[in-house]
Structures are given as structure tokens and as C-alpha cells.
Short mmCIF file of C-alpha atoms and ligand atoms in Angstrom, two decimals:
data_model
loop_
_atom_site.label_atom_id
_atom_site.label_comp_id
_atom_site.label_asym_id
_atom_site.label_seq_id
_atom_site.Cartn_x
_atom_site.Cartn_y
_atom_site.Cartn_z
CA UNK A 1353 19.23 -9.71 -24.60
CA UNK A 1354 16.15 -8.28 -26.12
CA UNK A 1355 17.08 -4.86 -27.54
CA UNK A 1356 16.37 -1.85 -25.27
CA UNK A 1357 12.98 -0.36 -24.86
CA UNK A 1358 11.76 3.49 -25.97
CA UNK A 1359 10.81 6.53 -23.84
CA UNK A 1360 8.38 8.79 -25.08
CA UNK A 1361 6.97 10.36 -22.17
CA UNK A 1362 3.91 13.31 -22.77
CA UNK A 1363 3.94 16.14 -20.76
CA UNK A 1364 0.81 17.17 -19.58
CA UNK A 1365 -0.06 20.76 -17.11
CA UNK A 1366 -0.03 19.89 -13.71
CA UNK A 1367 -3.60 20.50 -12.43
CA UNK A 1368 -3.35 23.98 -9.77
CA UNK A 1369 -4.75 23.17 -6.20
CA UNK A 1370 -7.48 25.14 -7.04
CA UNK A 1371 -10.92 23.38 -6.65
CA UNK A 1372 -13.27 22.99 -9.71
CA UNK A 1373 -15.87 24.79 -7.65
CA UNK A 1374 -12.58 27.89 -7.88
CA UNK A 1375 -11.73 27.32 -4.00
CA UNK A 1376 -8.12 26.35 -3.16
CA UNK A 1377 -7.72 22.92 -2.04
CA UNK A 1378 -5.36 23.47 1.10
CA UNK A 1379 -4.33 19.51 1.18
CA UNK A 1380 -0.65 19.48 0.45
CA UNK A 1381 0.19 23.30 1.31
CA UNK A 1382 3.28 23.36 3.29
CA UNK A 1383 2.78 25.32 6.83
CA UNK A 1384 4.11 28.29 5.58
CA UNK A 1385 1.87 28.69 2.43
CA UNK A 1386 -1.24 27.67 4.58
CA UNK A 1387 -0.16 30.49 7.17
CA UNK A 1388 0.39 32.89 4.17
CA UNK A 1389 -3.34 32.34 3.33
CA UNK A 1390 -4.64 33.03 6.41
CA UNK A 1391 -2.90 36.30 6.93
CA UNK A 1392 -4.26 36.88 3.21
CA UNK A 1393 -7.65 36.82 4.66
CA UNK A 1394 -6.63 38.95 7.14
CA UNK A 1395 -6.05 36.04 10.12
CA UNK A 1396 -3.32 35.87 12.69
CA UNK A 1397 -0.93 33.21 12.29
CA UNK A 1398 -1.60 30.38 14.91
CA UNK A 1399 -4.99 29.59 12.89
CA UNK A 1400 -3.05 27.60 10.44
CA UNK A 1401 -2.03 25.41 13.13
CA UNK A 1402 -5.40 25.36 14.32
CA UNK A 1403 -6.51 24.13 10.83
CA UNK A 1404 -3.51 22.06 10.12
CA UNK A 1405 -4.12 19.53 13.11
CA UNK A 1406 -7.54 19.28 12.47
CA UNK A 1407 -6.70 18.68 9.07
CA UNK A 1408 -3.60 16.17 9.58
CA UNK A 1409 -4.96 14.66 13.14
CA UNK A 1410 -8.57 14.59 13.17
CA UNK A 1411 -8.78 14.22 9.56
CA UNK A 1412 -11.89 16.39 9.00
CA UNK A 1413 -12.96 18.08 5.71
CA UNK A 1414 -15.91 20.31 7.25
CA UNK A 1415 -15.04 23.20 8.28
CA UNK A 1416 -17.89 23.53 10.54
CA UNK A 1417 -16.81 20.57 12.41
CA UNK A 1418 -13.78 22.72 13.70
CA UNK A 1419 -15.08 23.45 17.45
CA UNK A 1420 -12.42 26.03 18.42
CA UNK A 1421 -12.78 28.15 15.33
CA UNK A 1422 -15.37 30.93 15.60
CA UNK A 1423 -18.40 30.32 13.59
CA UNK A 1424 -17.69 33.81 11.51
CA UNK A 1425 -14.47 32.76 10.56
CA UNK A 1426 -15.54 28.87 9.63
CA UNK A 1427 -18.08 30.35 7.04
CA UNK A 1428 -15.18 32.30 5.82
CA UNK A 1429 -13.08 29.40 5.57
CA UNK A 1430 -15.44 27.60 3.90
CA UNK A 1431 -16.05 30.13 1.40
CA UNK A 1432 -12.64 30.39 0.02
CA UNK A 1433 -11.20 26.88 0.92
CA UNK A 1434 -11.98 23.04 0.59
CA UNK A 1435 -10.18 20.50 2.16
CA UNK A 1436 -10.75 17.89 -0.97
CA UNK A 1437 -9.92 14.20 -1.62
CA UNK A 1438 -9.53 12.47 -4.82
CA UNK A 1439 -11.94 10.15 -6.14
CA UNK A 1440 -11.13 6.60 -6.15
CA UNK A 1441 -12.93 5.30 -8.98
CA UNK A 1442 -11.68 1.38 -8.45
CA UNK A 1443 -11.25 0.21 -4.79
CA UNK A 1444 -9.88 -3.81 -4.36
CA UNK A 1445 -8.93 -5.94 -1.46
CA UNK A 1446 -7.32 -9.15 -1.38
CA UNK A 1447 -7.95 -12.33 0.66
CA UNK A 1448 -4.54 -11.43 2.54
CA UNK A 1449 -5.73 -8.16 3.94
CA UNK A 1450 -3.69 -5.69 1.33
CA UNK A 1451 -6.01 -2.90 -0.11
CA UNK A 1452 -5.43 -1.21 -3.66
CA UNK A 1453 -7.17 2.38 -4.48
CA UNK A 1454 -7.37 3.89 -8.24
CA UNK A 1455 -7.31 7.13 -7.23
CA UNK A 1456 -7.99 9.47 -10.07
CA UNK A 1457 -7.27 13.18 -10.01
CA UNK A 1458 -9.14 16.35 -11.03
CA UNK A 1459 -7.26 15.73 -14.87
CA UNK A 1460 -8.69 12.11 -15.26
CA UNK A 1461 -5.36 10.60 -14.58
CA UNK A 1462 -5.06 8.16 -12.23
CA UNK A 1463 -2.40 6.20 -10.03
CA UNK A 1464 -2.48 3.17 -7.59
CA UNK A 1465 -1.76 3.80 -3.99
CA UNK A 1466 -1.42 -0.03 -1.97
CA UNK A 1467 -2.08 -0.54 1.58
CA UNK A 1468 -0.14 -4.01 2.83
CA UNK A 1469 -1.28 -4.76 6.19
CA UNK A 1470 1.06 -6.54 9.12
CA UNK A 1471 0.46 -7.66 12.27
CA UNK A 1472 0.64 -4.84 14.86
CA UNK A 1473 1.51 -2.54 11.28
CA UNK A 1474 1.20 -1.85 8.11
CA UNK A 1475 2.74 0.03 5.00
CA UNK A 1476 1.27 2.18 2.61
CA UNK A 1477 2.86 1.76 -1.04
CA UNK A 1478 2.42 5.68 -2.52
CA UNK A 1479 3.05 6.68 -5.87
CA UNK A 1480 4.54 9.79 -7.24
CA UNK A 1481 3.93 10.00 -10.78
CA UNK A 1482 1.53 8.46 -13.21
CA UNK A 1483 3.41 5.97 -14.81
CA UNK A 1484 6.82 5.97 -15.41
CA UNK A 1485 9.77 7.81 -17.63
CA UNK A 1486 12.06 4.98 -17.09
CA UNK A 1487 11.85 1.54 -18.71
CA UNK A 1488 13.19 -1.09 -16.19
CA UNK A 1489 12.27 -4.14 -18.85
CA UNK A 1490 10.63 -6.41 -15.90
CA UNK A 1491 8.33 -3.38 -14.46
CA UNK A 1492 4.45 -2.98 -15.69
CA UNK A 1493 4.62 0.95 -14.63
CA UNK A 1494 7.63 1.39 -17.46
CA UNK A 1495 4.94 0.50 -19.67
CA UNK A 1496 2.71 3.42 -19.61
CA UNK A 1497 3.07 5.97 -22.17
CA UNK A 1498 1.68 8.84 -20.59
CA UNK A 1499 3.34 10.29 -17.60
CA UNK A 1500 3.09 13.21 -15.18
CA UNK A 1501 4.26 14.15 -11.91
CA UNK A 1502 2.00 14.30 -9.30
CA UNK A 1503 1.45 17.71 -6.96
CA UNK A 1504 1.97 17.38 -3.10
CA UNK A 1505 -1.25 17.43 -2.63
CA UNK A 1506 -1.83 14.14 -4.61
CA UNK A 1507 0.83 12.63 -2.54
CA UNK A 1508 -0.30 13.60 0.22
CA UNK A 1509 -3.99 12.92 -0.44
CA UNK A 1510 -3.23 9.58 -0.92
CA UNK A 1511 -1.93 9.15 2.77
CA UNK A 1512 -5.24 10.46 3.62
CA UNK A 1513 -7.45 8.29 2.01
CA UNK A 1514 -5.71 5.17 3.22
CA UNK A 1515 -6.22 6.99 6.97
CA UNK A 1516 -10.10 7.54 5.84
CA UNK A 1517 -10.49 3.84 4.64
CA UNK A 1518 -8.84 2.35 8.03
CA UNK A 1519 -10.19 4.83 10.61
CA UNK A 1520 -7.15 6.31 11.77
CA UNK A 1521 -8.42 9.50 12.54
CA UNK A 1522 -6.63 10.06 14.92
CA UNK A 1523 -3.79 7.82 14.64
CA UNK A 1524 -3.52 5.26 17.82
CA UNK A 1525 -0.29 5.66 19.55
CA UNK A 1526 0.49 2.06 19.04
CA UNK A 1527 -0.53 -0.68 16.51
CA UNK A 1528 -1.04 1.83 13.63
CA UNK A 1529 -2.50 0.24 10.38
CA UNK A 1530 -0.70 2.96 8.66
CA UNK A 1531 2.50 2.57 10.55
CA UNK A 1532 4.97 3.07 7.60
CA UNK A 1533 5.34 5.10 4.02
CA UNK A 1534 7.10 3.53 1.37
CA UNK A 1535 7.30 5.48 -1.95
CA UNK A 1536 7.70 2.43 -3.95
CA UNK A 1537 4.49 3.09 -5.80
CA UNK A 1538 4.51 4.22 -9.52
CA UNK A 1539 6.79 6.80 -10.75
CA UNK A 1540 10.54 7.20 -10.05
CA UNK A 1541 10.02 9.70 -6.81
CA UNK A 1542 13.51 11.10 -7.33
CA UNK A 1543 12.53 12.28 -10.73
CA UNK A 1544 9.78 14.50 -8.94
CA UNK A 1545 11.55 15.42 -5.53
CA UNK A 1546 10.34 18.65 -4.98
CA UNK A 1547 6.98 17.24 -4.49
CA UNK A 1548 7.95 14.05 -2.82
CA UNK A 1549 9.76 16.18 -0.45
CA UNK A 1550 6.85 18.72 0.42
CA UNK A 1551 4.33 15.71 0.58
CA UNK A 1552 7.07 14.07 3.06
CA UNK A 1553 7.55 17.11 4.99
CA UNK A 1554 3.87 17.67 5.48
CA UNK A 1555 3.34 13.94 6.53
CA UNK A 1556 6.41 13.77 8.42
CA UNK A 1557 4.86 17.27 10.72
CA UNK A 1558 4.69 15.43 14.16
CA UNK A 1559 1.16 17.79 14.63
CA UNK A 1560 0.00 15.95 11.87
CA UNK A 1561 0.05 12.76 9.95
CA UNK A 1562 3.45 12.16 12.55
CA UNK A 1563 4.74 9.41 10.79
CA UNK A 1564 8.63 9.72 11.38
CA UNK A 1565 11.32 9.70 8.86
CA UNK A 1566 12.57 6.48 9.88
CA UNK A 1567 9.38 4.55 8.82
CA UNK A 1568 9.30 6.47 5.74
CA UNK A 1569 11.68 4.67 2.79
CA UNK A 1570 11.93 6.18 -1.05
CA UNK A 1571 12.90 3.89 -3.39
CA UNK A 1572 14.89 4.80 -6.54
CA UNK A 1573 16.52 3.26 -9.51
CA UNK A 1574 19.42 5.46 -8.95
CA UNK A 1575 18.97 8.60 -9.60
CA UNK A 1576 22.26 9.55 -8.55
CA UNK A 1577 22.41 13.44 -8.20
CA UNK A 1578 19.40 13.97 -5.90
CA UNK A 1579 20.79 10.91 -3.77
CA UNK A 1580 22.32 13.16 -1.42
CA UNK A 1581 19.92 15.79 -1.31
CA UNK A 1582 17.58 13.04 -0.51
CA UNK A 1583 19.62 12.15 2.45
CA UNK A 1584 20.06 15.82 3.78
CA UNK A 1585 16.55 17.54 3.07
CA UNK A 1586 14.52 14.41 4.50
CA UNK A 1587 16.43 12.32 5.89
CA UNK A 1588 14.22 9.27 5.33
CA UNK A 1589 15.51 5.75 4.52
CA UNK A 1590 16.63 4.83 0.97
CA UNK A 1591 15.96 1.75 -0.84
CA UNK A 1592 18.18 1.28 -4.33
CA UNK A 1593 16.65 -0.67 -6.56
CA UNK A 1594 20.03 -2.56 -7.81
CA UNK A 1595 18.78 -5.92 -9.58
CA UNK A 1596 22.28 -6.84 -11.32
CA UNK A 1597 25.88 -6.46 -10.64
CA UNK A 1598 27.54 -5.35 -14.14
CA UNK A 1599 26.75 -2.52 -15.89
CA UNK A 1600 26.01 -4.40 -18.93
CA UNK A 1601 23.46 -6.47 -17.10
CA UNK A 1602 22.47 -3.18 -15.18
CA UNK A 1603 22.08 -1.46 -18.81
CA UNK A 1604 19.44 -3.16 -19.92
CA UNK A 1605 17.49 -4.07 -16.84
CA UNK A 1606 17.65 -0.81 -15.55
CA UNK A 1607 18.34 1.48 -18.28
CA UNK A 1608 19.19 4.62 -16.44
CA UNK A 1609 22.61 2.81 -15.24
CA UNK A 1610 23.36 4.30 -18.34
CA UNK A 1611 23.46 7.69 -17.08
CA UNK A 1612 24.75 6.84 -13.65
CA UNK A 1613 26.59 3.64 -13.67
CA UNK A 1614 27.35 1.10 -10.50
CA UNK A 1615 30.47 2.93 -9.58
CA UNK A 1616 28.44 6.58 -9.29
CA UNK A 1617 26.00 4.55 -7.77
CA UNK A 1618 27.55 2.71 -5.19
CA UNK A 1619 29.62 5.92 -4.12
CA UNK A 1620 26.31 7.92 -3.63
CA UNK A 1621 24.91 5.07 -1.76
CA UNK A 1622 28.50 5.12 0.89
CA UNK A 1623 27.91 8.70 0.93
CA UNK A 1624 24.11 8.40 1.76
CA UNK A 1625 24.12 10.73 5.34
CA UNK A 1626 23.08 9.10 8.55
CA UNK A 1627 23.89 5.53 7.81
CA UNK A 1628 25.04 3.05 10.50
CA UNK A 1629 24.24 -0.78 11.24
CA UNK A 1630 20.83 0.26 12.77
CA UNK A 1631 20.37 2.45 10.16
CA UNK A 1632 20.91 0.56 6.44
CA UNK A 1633 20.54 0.97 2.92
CA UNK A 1634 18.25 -1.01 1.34
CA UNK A 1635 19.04 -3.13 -1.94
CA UNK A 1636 16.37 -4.29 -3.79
CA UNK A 1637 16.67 -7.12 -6.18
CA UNK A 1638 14.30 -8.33 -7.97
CA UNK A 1639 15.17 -12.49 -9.03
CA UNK A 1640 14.56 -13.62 -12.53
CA UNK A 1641 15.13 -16.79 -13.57
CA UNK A 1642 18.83 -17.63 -15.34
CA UNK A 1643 19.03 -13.92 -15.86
CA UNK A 1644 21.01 -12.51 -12.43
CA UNK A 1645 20.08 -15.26 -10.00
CA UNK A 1646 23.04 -17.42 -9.93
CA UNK A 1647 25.59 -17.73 -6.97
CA UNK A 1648 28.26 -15.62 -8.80
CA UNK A 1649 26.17 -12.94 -9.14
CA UNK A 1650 25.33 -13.14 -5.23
CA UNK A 1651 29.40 -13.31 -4.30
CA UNK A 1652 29.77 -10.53 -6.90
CA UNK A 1653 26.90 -8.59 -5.14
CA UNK A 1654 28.90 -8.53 -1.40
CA UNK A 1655 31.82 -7.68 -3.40
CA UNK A 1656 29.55 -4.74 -5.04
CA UNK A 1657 28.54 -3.50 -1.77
CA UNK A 1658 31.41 -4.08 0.92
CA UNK A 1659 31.85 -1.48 2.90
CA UNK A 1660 28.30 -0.41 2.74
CA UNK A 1661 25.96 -0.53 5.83
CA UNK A 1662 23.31 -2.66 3.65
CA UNK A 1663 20.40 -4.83 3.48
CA UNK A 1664 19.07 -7.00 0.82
CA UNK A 1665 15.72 -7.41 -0.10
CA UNK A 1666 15.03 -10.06 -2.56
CA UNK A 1667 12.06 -9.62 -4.75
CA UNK A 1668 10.13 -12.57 -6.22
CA UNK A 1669 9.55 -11.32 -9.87
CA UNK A 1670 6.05 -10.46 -10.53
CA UNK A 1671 4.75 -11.53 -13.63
CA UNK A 1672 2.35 -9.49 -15.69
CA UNK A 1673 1.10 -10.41 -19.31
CA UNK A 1674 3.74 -10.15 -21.60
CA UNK A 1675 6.32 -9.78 -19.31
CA UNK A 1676 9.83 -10.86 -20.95
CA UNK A 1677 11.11 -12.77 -17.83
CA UNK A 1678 10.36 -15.62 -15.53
CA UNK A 1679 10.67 -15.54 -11.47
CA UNK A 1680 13.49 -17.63 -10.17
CA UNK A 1681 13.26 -20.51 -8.63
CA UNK A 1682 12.58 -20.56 -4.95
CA UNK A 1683 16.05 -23.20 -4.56
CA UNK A 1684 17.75 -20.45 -6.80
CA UNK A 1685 16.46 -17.68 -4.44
CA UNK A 1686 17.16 -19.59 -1.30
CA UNK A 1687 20.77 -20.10 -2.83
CA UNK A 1688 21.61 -17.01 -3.10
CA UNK A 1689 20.07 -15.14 0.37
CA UNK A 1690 22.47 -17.78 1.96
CA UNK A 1691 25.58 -16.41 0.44
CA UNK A 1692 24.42 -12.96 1.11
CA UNK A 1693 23.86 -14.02 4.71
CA UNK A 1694 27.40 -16.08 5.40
CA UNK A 1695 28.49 -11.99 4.54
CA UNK A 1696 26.68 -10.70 6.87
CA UNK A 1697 23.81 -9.00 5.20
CA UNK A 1698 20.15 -9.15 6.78
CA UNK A 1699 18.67 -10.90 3.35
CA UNK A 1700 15.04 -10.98 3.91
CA UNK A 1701 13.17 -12.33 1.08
CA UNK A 1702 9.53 -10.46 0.22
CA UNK A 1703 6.89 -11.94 -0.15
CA UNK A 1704 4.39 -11.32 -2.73
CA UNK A 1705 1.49 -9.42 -0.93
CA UNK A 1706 -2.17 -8.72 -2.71
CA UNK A 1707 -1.52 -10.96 -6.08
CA UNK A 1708 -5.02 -11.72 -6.45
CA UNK A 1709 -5.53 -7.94 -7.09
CA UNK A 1710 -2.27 -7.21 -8.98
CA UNK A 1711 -1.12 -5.10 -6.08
CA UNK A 1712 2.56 -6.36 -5.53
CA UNK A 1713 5.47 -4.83 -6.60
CA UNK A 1714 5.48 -3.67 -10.09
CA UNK A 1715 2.10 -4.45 -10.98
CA UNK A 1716 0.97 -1.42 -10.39
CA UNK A 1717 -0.77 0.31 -13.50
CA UNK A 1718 -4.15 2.55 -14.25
CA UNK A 1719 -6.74 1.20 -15.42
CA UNK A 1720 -7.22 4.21 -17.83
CA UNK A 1721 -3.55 3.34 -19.36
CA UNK A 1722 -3.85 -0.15 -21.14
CA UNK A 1723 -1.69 0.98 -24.02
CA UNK A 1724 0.75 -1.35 -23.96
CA UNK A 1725 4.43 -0.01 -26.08
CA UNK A 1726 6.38 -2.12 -28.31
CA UNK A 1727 10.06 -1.45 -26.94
CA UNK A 1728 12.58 -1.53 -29.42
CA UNK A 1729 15.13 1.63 -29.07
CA UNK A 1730 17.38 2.87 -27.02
CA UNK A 1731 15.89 4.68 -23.63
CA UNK A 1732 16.61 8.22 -22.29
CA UNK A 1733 16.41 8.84 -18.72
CA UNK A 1734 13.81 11.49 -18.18
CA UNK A 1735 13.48 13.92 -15.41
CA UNK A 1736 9.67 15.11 -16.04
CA UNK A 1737 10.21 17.69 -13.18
CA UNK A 1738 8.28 21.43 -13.76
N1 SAH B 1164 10.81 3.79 -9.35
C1 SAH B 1164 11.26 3.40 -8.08
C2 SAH B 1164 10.16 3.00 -7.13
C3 SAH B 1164 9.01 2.21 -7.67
S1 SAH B 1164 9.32 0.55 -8.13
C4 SAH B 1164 12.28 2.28 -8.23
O1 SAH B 1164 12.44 1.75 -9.30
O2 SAH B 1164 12.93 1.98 -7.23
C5 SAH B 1164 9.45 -0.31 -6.57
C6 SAH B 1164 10.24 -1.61 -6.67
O3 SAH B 1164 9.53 -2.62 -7.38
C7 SAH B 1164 11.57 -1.43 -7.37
O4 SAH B 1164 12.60 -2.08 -6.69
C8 SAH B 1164 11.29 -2.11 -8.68
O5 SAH B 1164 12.46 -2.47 -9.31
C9 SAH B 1164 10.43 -3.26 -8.26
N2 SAH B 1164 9.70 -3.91 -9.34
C10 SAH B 1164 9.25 -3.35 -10.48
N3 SAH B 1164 8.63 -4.27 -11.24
C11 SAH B 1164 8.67 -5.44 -10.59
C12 SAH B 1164 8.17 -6.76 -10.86
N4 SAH B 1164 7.48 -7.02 -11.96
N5 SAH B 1164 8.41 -7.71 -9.94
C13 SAH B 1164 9.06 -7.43 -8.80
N6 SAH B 1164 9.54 -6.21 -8.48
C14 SAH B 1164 9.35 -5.22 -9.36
FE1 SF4 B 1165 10.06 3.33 -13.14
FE2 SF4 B 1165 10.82 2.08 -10.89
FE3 SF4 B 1165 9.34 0.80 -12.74
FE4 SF4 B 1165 11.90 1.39 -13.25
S1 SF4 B 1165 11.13 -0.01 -11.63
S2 SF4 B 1165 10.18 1.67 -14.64
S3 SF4 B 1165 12.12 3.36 -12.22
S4 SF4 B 1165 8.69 2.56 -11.52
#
């Protein structure tokens, strides 16, 4: 095993929502906070639901485009609030439909947000920190060196840009592009909850964005305290990114098993609130080649995870330059869904979307961070929460 790699994560100020222009940006402020304003400037209550659903529904970022708001009042609005998006300085689409936006912030920093397109749906792949504390050794984002969390309102903006670049202002009832949320971008989203969860909350509002926990999934390397609060505060579906079997495999693949091995793991994952067979945990596992892809390792998986209500989803490694592993085979891949499958698991197997663009899973990097870090020490798992 190649030795483990290094951490050294900067911590930068988190930019205020205040505009550059010295307005407040009122993307991202939870109901209550956007009510507080308005009674600031001296307005009853219900006009933050007013502005919220034109906001969150209609999408519009003129306040003079808000009919049932006195004219008076929309001037006043205007003067001391902007309803703002990000720039995207790099927008890419592949030949298979999937969309990829470098969406860079008021600091300069910048994060991928990937829009994967289905039939009658499609997901949107958010982000929730530039780059990465942690150091899985197969994922490009555990390269970066510089990392921050984001606000809610870069979470959020990013749902909002995908629903400005497919026209889902306002959302169809049925055959949404943006049918589904899955915070499987960069960033470990457990290491920056409080954020996740007021972006969530905010696009969870069903007189808003209205999309419902249940199409909403965090992934996590297993961050094992906040597990639970996960569960409870949101609610929304969990995806465990597992990738090996044995802590010593786990160790180095995943370096903070170190901190919270398979055994916390798994018991926070039993423990995860709401579960049932309609409602499952999602493993991820991503398959490199002679390195956790043989048929033990898939019989020692359903012994891992018995008694779990559980799906697997097995992840074609994505290669990037440099990268110290190969993908498995797909006979090695097919080999071991079937064993996972004669136990019962639903074993879907993903496929790569958006390669052309380096927007599948893991591949996901700035443009702005190329510095690429020689990994040689021993990792410490990093919560870069403020
Ligand atoms: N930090 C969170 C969420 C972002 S990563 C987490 O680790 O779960 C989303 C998924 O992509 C994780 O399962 C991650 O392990 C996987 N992944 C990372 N790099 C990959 C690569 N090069 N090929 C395939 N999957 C990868
Ligand atoms: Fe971070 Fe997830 Fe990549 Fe690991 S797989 S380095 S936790 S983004």
C-alpha cells in the first residue's frame, strides 16, 4: 500500500451575504431571518412569504417584477437587498446530456455543481465545500489544498442556477429536469452540516424549490457523530461511501475510518432513523482493480451489512491523471453485484455520466486549484466547520 496521504487544509473567512455593492444577498436566508429583515424595515411578516415564493418558485431576481408588492415598497427592497447569483466562469456539456458549472464565488473560489439528466428526471450533483479535508487516495477533490466551507447561500445558489439554465421556473409538476439533489459534489457535507442543513431546509420549503426529502440523498465518508443528527434534523436519504470491508483496507482508502472505524460505522448506519425496505441506505463502492473487487470481499460485504435495510451502488473508478488505481474489470464488477444480489441487495451498477467533461464522480475539481500534493504522511480528519 502506498503510504498515507497529508492534510493541510487553509482556512480562509467565509465571505458575509452581504453584496459587494453593501446590499444583503437574501439567497440562502432561512424564513425566519428573511422575516426578521422585513420587520427590520419596518414590514409585516407575510411579505417574506411574498418574497420567498417569488424567489424559490418564480425564480426572479428583480424586484420590480414582483406584481403584488407595492411599487413603494419594491424600490425599498431594492435598495437594501439583491437577490444575487454566482458567476459561473466555465460552463460544459457533454454529448450525453449531463451539464457541469464552475461556479465561482464573491472570494474567487470556485466549486463544480453537475447536472445528470434522465429520462422523465434528473439529478443535480451539489457541492458543499471547495475541495476537500479528507484524502480518500482514489478521489481528485482530496487533492486540493485549499479548502473552505461553503455558506447556504452558495448551496443553495447552486440549485438555482441549474433551475435558471433548464427553465424550471416554475418547476412542472411532473417530468422535472431537476427532479433530485444529491450532495455528492465536492466537500464532505457532514463536515459543514450546519450549512448543508439550512441550504436543505430552504430547498426542501414545499413554497419553494419543493423538492422533498426523499429525492434529496447526502453522501458521506462516515462521519459518524453527525450521522444521526443527519437522520433527525433532515431526514433526507443517506448514502455511505464504504469502498472496503476491513479497517485496514478502509484505513487507507478512506482515511477517516481511522477516526470512526466499520463497527462505529455500521452501528450509526442500523441506527440511521426512518429506514425500512422502501426506504434504504445507500452503500457506495467504488471498484478498483485487484484492490477490493474480488468475490470475498463481496461475501464479506453482506456479512458487513446484514441486518441493514441497504443498497449497493457500485462505482466504476474514475480515473484522473495520476491517479494510483485502475477500474475493475467489468467481469470482476459483474462478479461481484451477483453475489450481492443472491443476498438480496438491489446492486445497481452506475454508470459513468459526463466523462467527456470530467463530470463523473470524483472528478470534480476547480479549475483555479491545479496544485496537485505529493501525499506521503499520515492524514487527520478535519472538521473545517466555523
Ligand atoms: N465526500 C462525500 C461526498 C462526495 S464524493 C463522500 O465521500 O461520500 C461522492 C462519491 O464519489 C463518494 O462515494 C466517493 O467515494 C466517490 N468517488 C470519489 N472519487 C471517485 C473516483 N475517482 N471514481 C469513482 N468514485 C469516486
Ligand atoms: Fe472528500 Fe468524499 Fe473525496 Fe473523500 S471521497 S476526499 S470525503 S470528497
Amino acid at each position: 500500500m502506498i503510504a498515507a496521504p497529508i492534510v493541510t487544509s487553509e482556512k480562509i473567512q467565509l465571505p458575509p451575504p452581504v453584496h459587494a455593492d453593501g446590499r444583503i444577498d437574501i439567497v440562502g436566508l432561512s424564513r425566519e431571518a428573511l422575516t426578521a429583515e422585513l420587520v427590520a424595515l419596518g414590514e409585516k411578516p407575510f411579505r417574506a412569504r411574498q418574497l420567498w415564493q417569488w424567489m424559490y418558485v418564480r425564480g426572479v431576481r428583480d424586484f420590480d417584477l414582483m406584481t403584488d408588492v407595492a411599487k413603494g415598497l419594491r424600490a425599498k427592497l431594492a435598495e437594501r437587498f439583491v437577490i444575487a447569483r454566482p458567476e459561473v466562469s466555465r460552463h460544459q456539456q457533454s454529448v450525453d446530456g449531463t451539464q457541469k458549472w464552475l461556479i465561482r464565488f464573491a472570494d474567487g473560489q470556485e466549486v463544480e455543481c453537475v447536472h445528470i439528466p434522465e429520462e422523465d428526471r434528473g439529478a443535480l450533483c451539489v457541492s458543499s465545500q471547495v475541495g476537500c479535508t479528507l484524502t480518500c487516495k482514489f478521489c481528485h477533490t482530496g487533492t486540493q489544498r485549499l479548502v473552505r466551507n461553503l455558506t447556504p447561500q452558495e448551496i443553495v445558489a447552486q440549485v438555482m442556477l441549474a433551475r435558471d439554465a433548464l427553465g424550471e421556473w416554475p418547476a412542472p409538476e411532473g417530468g422535472r429536469l431537476l427532479s433530485n439533489i444529491v450532495m455528492m459534489g465536492m466537500g464532505e457535507p457532514l463536515f459543514n452540516f450546519d450549512a448543508v442543513s439550512a441550504a436543505l431546509k430552504i430547498v426542501m420549503d414545499p413554497e419553494g424549490i419543493a423538492i422533498s426529502r426523499r429525492k434529496i440523498t447526502l453522501s458521506t465518508s462516515g462521519v459518524v457523530p453527525m450521522i444521526k443528527r443527519c437522520g433527525d434534523e433532515l431526514g433526507v436519504m443517506l448514502a455511505v461511501s464504504l469502498h472496503a470491508v476491513t479497517n485496514e483496507l478502509r484505513d487507507e482508502l478512506v482515511p477517516i475510518n481511522r477516526k470512526y472505524p466499520l463497527d462505529q460505522l455500521m452501528a450509526a448506519c442500523r441506527d440511521y432513523p426512518g429506514l425500512s425496505n422502501a426506504r434504504r441506505i445507500t452503500f457506495e463502492y467504488v471498484m478498483l482493480k485487484g484492490v477490493n473487487d474480488s468475490p470475498a470481499d463481496a461475501r464479506a460485504l453482506v456479512r458487513l451489512i446484514a441486518g441493514v435495510h441497504a443498497k449497493i451502488n457500485l462505482i466504476p473508478f474514475n480515473p484522473w491523471p495520476g491517479a494510483p488505481f485502475e477500474c475493475s474489470d467489468d467481469a470482476a464488477i459483474d462478479r461481484f453485484a451477483q453475489i450481492l444480489l443472491a443476498a438480496g441487495y438491489p446492486t445497481p451498477i452506475r454508470t459513468p455520466r459526463g466523462r467527456d467533461i470530467s463530470a463523473a464522480c470524483g472528478q470534480l475539481k476547480s479549475a483555479s486549484e491545479r496544485v496537485r500534493r505529493f501525499r506521503s504522511a499520515a492524514p487527520a480528519a478535519e472538521d473545517v466547520s466555523t
